XYZ file of C-alpha atoms in Angstrom:
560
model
C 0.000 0.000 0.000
C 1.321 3.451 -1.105
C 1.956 6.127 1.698
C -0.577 8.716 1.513
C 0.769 11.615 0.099
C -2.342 14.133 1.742
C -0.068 14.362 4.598
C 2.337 17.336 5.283
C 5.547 17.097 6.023
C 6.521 17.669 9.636
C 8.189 21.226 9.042
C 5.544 22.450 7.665
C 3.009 22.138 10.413
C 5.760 23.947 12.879
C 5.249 27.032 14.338
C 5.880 29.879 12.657
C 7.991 31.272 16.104
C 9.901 28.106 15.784
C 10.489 28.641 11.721
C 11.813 32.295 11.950
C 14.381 30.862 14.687
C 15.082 28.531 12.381
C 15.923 30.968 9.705
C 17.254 33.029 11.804
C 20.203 30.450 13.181
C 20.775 29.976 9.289
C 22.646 32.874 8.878
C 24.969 32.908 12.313
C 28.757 33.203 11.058
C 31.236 32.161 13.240
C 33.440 34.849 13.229
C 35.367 33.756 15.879
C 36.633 30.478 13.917
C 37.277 33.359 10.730
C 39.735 35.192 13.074
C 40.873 32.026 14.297
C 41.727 29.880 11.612
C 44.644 31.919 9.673
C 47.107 30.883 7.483
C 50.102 30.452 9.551
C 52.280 31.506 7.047
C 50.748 34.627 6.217
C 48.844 35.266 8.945
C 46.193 36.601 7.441
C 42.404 36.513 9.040
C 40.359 34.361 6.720
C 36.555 34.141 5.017
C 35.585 31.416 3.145
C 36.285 32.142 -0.582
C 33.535 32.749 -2.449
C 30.956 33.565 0.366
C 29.270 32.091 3.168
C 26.272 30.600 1.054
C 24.215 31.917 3.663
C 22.288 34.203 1.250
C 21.493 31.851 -1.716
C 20.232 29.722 1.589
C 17.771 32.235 2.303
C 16.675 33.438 -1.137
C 16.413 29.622 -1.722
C 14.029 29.263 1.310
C 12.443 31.903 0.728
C 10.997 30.597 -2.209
C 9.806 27.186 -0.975
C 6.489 27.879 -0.031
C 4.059 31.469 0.862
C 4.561 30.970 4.706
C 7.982 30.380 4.208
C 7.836 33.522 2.013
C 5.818 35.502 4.319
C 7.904 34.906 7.028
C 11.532 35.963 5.278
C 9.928 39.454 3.469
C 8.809 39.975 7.187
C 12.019 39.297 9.017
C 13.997 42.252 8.311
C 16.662 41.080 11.081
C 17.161 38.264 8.706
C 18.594 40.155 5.665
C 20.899 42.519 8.003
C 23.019 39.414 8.637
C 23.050 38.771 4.883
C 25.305 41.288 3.238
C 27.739 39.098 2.229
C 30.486 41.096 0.186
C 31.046 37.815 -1.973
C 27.687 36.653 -2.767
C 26.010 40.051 -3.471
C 28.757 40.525 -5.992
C 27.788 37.773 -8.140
C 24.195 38.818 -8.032
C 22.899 42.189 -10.399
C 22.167 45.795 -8.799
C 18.860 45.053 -8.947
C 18.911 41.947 -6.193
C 21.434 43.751 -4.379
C 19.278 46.297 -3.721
C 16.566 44.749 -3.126
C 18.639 42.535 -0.208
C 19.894 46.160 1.188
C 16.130 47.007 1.102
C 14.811 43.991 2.852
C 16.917 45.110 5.926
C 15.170 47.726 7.028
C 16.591 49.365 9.878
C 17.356 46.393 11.218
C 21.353 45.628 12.652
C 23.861 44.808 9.869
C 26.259 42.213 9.471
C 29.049 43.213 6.316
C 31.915 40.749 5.356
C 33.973 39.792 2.611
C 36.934 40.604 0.535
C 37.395 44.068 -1.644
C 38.891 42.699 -4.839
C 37.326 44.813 -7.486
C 35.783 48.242 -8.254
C 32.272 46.320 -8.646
C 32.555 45.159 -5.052
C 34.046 48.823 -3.771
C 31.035 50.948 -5.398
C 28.532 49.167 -3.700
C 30.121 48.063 -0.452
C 31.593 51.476 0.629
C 28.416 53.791 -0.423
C 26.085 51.340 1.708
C 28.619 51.568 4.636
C 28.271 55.030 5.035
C 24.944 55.663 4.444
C 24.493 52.428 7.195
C 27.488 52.883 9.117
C 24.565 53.737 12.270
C 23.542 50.209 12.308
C 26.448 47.959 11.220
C 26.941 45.374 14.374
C 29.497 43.217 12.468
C 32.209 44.654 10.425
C 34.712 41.886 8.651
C 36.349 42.752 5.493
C 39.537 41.411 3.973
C 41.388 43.918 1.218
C 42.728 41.380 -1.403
C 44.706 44.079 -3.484
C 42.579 45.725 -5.331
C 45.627 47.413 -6.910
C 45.750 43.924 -9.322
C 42.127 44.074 -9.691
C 41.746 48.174 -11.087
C 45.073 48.461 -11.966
C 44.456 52.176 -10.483
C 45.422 53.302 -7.174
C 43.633 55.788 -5.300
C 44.747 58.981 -3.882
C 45.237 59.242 -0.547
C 42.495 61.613 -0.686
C 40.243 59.481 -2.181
C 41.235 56.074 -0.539
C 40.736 58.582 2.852
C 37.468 59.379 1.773
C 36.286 56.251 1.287
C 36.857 55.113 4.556
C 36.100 58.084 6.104
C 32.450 56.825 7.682
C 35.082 54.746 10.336
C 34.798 58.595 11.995
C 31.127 58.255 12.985
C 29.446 56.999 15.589
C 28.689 53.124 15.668
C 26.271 53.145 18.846
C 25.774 49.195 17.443
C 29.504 47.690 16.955
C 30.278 45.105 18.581
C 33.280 43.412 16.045
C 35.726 45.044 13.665
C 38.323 43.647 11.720
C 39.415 45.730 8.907
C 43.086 43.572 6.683
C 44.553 46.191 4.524
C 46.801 44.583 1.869
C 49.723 46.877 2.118
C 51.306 49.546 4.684
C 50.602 52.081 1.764
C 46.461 51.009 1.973
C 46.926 51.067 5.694
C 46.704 55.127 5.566
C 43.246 55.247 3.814
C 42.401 54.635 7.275
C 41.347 57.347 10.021
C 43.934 58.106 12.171
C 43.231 55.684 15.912
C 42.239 59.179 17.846
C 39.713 59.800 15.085
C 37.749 56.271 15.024
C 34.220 56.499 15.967
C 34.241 59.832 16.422
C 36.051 59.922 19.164
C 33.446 57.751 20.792
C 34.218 54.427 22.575
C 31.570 52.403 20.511
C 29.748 51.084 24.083
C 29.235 47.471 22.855
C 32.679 46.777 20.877
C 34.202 43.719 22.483
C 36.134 42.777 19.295
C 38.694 45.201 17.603
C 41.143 43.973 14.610
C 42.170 47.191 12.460
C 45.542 47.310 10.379
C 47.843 49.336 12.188
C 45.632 50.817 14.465
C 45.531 50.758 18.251
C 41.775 50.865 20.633
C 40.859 54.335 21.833
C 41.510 53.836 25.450
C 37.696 53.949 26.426
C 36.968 50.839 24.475
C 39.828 48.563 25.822
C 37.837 47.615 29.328
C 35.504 45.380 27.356
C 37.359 44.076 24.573
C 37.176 40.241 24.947
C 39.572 39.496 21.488
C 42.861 42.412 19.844
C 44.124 41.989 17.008
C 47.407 44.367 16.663
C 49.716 44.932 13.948
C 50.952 48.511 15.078
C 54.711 48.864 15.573
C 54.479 50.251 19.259
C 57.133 50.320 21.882
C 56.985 46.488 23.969
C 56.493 48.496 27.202
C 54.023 50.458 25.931
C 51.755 47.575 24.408
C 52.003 45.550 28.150
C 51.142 48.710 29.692
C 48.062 48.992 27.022
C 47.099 45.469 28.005
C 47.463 45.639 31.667
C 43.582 48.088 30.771
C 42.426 44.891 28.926
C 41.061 42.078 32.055
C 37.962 40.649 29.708
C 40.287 39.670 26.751
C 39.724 36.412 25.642
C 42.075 36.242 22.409
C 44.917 38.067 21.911
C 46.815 38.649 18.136
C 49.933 40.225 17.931
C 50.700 40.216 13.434
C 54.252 42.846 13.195
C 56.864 43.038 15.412
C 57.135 45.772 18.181
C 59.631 47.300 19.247
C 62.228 45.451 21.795
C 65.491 46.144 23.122
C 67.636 43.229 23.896
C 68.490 42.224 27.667
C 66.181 45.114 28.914
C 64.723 44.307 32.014
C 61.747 42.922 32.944
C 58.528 44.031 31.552
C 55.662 44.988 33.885
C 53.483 42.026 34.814
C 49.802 41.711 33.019
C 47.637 39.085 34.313
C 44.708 38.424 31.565
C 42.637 35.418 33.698
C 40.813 34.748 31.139
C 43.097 34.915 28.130
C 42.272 31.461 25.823
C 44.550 32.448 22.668
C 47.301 34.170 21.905
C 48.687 34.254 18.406
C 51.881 35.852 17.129
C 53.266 35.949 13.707
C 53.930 37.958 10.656
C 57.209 38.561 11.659
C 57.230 38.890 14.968
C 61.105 38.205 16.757
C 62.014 35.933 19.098
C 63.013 38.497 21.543
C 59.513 40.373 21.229
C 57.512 37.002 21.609
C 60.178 35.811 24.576
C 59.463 39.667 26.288
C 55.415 39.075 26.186
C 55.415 35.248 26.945
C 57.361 36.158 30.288
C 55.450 39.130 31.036
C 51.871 37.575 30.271
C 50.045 35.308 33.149
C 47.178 33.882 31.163
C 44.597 31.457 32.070
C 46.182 28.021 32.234
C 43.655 26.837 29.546
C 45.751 29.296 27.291
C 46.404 28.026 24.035
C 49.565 29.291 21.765
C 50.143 29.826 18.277
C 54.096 31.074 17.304
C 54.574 30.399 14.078
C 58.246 31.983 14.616
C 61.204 32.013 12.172
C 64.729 33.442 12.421
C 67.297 34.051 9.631
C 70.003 34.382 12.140
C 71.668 32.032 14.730
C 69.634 33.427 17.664
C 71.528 34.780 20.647
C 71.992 32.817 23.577
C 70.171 35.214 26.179
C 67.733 35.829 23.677
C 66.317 32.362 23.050
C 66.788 31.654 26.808
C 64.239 34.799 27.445
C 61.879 33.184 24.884
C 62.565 29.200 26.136
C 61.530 30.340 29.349
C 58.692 32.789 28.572
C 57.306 29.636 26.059
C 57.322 27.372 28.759
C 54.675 29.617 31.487
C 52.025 29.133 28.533
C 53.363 25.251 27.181
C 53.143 23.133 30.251
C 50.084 23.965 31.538
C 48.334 23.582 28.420
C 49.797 20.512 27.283
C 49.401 19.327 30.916
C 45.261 19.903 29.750
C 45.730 19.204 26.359
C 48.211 16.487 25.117
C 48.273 16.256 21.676
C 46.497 12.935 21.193
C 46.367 12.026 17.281
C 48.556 14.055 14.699
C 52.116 16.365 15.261
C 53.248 17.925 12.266
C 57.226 19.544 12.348
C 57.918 21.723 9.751
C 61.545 23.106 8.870
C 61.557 26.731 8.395
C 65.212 27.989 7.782
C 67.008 27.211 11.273
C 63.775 26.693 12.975
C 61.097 23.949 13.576
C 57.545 24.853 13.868
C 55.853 22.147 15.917
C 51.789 22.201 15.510
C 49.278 20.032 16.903
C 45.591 20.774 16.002
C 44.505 23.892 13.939
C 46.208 26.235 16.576
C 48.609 24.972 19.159
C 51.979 26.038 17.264
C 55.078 26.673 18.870
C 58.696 26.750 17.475
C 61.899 25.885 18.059
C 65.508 26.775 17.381
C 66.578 23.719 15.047
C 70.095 25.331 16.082
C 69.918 26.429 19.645
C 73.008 28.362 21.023
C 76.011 26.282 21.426
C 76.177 27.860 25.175
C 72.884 26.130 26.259
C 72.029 22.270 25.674
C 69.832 21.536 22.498
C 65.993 23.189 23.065
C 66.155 22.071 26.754
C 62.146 22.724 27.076
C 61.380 20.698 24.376
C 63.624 17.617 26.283
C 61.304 18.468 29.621
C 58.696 17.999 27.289
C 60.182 14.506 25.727
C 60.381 13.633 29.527
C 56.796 14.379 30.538
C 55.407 12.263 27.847
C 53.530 15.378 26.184
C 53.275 13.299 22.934
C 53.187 9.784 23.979
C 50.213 9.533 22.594
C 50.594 11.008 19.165
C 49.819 8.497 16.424
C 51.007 10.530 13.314
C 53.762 12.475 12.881
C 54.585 14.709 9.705
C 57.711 16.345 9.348
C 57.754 19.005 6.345
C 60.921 20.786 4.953
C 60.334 24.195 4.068
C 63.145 26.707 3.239
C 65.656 24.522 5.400
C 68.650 23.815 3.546
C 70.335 21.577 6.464
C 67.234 19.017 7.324
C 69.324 17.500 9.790
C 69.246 20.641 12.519
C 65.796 19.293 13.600
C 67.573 15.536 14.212
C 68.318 16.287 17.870
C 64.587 17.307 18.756
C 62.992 14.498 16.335
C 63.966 10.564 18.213
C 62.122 9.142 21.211
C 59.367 12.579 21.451
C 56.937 10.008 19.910
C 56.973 6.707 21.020
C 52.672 5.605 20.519
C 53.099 7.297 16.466
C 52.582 4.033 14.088
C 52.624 6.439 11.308
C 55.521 8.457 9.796
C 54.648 11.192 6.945
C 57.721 12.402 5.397
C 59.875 13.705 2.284
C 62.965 11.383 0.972
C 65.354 14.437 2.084
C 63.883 13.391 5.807
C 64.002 10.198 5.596
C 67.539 10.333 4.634
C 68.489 12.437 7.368
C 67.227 9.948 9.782
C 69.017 7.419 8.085
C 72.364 9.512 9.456
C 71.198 8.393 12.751
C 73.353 5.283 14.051
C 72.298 1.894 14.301
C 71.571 2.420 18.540
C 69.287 5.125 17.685
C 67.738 4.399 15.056
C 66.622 1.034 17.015
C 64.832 3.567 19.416
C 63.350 5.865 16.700
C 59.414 5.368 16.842
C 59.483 2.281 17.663
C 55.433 1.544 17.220
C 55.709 2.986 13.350
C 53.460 0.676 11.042
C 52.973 2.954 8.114
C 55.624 5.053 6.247
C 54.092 7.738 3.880
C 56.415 9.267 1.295
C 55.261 12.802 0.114
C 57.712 14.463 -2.336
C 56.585 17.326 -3.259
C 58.058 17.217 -6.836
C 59.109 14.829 -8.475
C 63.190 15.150 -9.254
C 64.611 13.083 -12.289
C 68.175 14.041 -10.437
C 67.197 11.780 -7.700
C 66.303 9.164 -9.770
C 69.913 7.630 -10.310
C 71.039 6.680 -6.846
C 70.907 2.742 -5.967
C 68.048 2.900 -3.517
C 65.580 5.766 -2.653
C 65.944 6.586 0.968
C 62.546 5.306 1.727
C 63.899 1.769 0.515
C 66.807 1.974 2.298
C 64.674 2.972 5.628
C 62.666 -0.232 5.029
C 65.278 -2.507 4.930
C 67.210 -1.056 8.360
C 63.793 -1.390 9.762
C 63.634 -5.134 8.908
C 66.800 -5.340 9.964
C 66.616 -4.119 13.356
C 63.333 -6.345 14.214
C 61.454 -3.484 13.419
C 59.705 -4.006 9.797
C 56.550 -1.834 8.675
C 53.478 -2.893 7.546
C 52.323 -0.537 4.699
C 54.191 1.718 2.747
C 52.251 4.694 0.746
C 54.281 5.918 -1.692
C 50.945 8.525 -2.630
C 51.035 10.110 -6.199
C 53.745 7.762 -7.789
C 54.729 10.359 -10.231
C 56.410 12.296 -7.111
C 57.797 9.473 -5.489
C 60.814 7.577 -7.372
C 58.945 5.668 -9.960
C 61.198 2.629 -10.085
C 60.749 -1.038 -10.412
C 59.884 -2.326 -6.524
C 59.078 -6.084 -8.006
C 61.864 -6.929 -5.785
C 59.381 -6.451 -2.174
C 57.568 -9.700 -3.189
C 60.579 -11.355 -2.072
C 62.404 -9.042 0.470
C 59.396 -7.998 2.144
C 56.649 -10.535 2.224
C 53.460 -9.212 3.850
C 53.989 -5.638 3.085
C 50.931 -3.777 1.489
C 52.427 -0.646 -0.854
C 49.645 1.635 -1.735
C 50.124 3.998 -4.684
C 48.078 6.275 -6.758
C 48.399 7.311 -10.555
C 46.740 10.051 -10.461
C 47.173 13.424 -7.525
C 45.447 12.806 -4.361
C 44.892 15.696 -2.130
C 44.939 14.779 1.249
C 41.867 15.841 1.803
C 40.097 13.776 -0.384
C 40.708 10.242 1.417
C 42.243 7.401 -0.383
C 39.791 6.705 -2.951
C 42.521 6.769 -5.724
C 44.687 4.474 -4.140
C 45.883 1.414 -5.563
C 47.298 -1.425 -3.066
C 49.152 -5.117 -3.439
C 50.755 -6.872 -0.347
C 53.719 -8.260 -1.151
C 53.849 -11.659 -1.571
C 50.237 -12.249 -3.141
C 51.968 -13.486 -6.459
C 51.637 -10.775 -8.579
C 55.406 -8.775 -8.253
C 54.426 -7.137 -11.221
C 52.368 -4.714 -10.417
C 55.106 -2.836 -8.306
C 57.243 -2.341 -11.670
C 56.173 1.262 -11.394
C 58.723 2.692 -13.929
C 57.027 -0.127 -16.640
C 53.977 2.019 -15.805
C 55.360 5.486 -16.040
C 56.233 4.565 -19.576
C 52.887 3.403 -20.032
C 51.607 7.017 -19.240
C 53.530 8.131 -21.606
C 51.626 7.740 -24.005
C 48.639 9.684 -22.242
C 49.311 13.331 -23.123
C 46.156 14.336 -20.657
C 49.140 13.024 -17.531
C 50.514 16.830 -17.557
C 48.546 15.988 -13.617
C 47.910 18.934 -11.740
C 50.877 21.036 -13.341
C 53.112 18.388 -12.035
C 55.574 18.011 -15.129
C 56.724 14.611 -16.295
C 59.781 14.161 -18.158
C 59.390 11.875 -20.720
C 62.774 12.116 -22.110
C 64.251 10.669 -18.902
C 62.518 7.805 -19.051
């Protein structure tokens, strides 16, 4: 018997309370996770390319049915969360002024990126003749130098931000990225923000180069700072900031070495604090030691140094690093994934989408190797990491970050590494290598490139770390090799008999990460069929596929 189909779905029969509530929680942006999740290389604030989707949601909605309808063209407090830079771009004048219409006076939500002088002759126009109601204020300024291929004036560029001098009775977030020092003075001078006024509900304040009228800094709960300010003076301006929650610190102040200690600034309730975009050593190592944050207090230092640090100087920042380290890690021990990555004569050490801290790959010959990082090693912060990836970036001596690498991760069973890595462990001698990760199951080789140099030596470094893992009582399990291309595409026939149970995986075409294994080919050694490990016989088989130029990885067929 056929359902009936007289009956209406349940969501239509709810309340129309409980529908608008439900419309309503459709377009909440969490702008904490935008601030949050930078790139740690640029350390930029981020919104999701493209928009939030949160308007087509509602214009799709609001089509669906006439109470649906009714309900949307009713709900001015709706739209004013919907101006969504990106997605009203892509739409005509028409429907983006019929959006700015449906808001009514209602309190307004603006974000997205400024590429293009589409986007700035609507966005900036709507600001000021709005600026009275905006509550949310996120927008990113991707260059639109490349995009005009004009620059403004300062005049004109001051003009156009110019509505940042009036009252905003309804702020509660700003976070204004300028994409150069030279944009940076469009922008109102600090004294001249808000007219002067200490907006009364701000609790959020990220502006390029600009520091928070003192009036507003009781209540801010997250700072963003990129102003080149005197260290003194920016503890002093914190020690007038109790609530804040999150703390961003993107250009370095300005520190004198071996001056003496900082004022102290206790922030109870401080959960982040981020530093990068060049900030020193000395400058993070003069906060970190002058900071008393909640213990919960999560760091991100994505730090790097050109220069062999000074011995005082790293000591200042060792011992700073370690007030916010312990008790965190005590909370929070990384418990799945530790990625190391090799930054000139640092290592960057990240666990999670924020805990990052770095080390000195070369520490001062004066003090012993990164001693926090061995009181770490000791207190079994990541004995129960299960993968570990180790990236080279920039480092032209991979073997600096040998001394911090063995016995920090005795539970990992997986190893995801470069040939240039693995060969630098393979320096190691036969005593420690028998302690190196000694649960690893799974080695995964990711070359980046692949390099047609490397091609002639005897055996890649990922075979030769096989066999001295057999040899010590120690053999893996599976071996990914990933996209073969990048990987030493030689004959491995020779596993069926060397290493009998072994499963190699492989794929023939690029596999992003984050797109699982579906690509992936397998065979365990020893099943009978070597042949399907002769991966050079199938590199010239792909040669005669001209659609394998993969991903702009180049192939060079005259090698082979």
């Amino acid at each position: 018997m056929q359902p009936s189909t007289d009956k209406a779905p349940p969501i239509s029969v709810l309340h129309e309370d409980l529908l608008f509530n439900i419309f309503f929680e459709n377009t909440y942006l969490d702008f904490d996770n935008f601030e949050s999740s930078f790139d740690t290389f640029f350390f930029r604030e981020r919104i999701p390319d493209g928009g939030t989707e949160a308007l087509i949601t509602a214009q799709h909605c609001s089509l669906v049915s006439r109470q649906w309808r009714s309900i949307y063209l009713s709900s001015p407090s709706i739209w004013g969360r919907l101006i969504s830079v990106d997605d009203l771009k892509r739409k005509t004048e028409n429907w983006r002024n019929e959006v700015m219409a449906r808001t009514g006076e209602a309190s307004l939500w603006v974000y997205g990126h400024l590429r293009d002088d589409e986007t700035l002759h609507f966005v900036f126009p709507f600001l000021e003749q709005n600026w009275a109601r905006v509550q949310m204020l996120f927008l990113i300024d991707n260059n639109p130098l490349e995009a005009t291929q004009t620059r403004l004036t300062l005049a004109d560029g001051q003009k156009r931000w110019a509505f940042l001098k009036e009252p905003a009775p309804q702020l509660q977030r700003i976070c204004i990225t300028m994409s150069s020092p030279m944009d940076e003075a469009y922008l109102p001078p600090a004294r001249t923000l808000f007219s002067n006024n200490a907006p009364p509900l701000l609790r959020h304040f990220a502006v390029s180069d600009r520091i928070p009228q003192i009036l507003s800094r009781r209540n801010l709960s997250s700072l963003s700072l990129s102003s080149k300010i005197p260290t003194e003076e920016f503890l002093k301006m914190l020690q007038e900031m109790p609530e804040l929650l999150s703390l961003k610190i993107s250009g370095d102040l300005i520190s004198k070495p071996n001056q003496e200690a900082c004022a102290r600034v206790i922030l109870p309730k401080l959960r982040m604090l981020f530093f990068g975009g060049g900030v020193s050593f000395l400058t993070a190592g003069t906060i970190l030691q002058s900071i008393t944050p909640s213990s919960d207090c999560c760091l991100c230092a994505p730090l790097e140094s050109e220069r062999l640090l000074d011995s005082g100087e790293y000591k200042q920042y060792e011992t700073g690093l370690a007030t916010f380290v312990l008790p965190y890690l005590s909370l929070h021990p990384p418990l799945s994934a530790v990625t190391l990555t090799l930054r000139n004569s640092c290592v960057v050490l990240q666990s999670g989408p924020a805990f990052v801290i770095t080390f000195s790959a070369r520490p001062p010959s004066v003090s012993s190797p990164a001693p926090l990082l061995k009181v770490l090693i000791c207190s079994g912060a990541f004995s129960n990491v299960s993968t570990v990836r180790v990236e080279n970036t920039w480092s032209t001596s991979p073997q600096d970050f040998i001394h911090i690498f063995p016995e920090a991760f005795p539970s990992a069973t997986t190893l995801i590494a470069t040939d240039d890595i693995i060969q630098t462990l393979l320096q190691l001698d036969r005593n420690r290598m028998s302690t190196l990760l000694p649960s690893l199951v799974t080695l995964e080789v990711r070359n980046g490139t692949y390099s047609p140099g490397d091609h002639g030596v005897k055996e890649s470094p990922h075979e030769q770390f096989l066999k001295l893992r057999k040899d010590l009582g120690l053999p893996l399990s599976v071996l990914n090799l990933g996209f073969i291309v990048n990987n030493f595409p030689v004959d491995l026939d020779y596993f069926e008999l060397e290493h009998p149970g072994l499963l190699v995986k492989w794929s023939l075409k690029f596999v992003s990460e984050f797109k699982g294994n579906s690509n992936f080919e397998e065979y365990r050694c020893g099943d009978g069929h070597p042949e399907r490990l002769r991966f050079a016989s199938l590199i010239m088989e792909l040669r005669e596929e001209p659609e394998n130029m993969l991903f702009g990885v180049y192939i060079d067929w005259n090698y082979y």
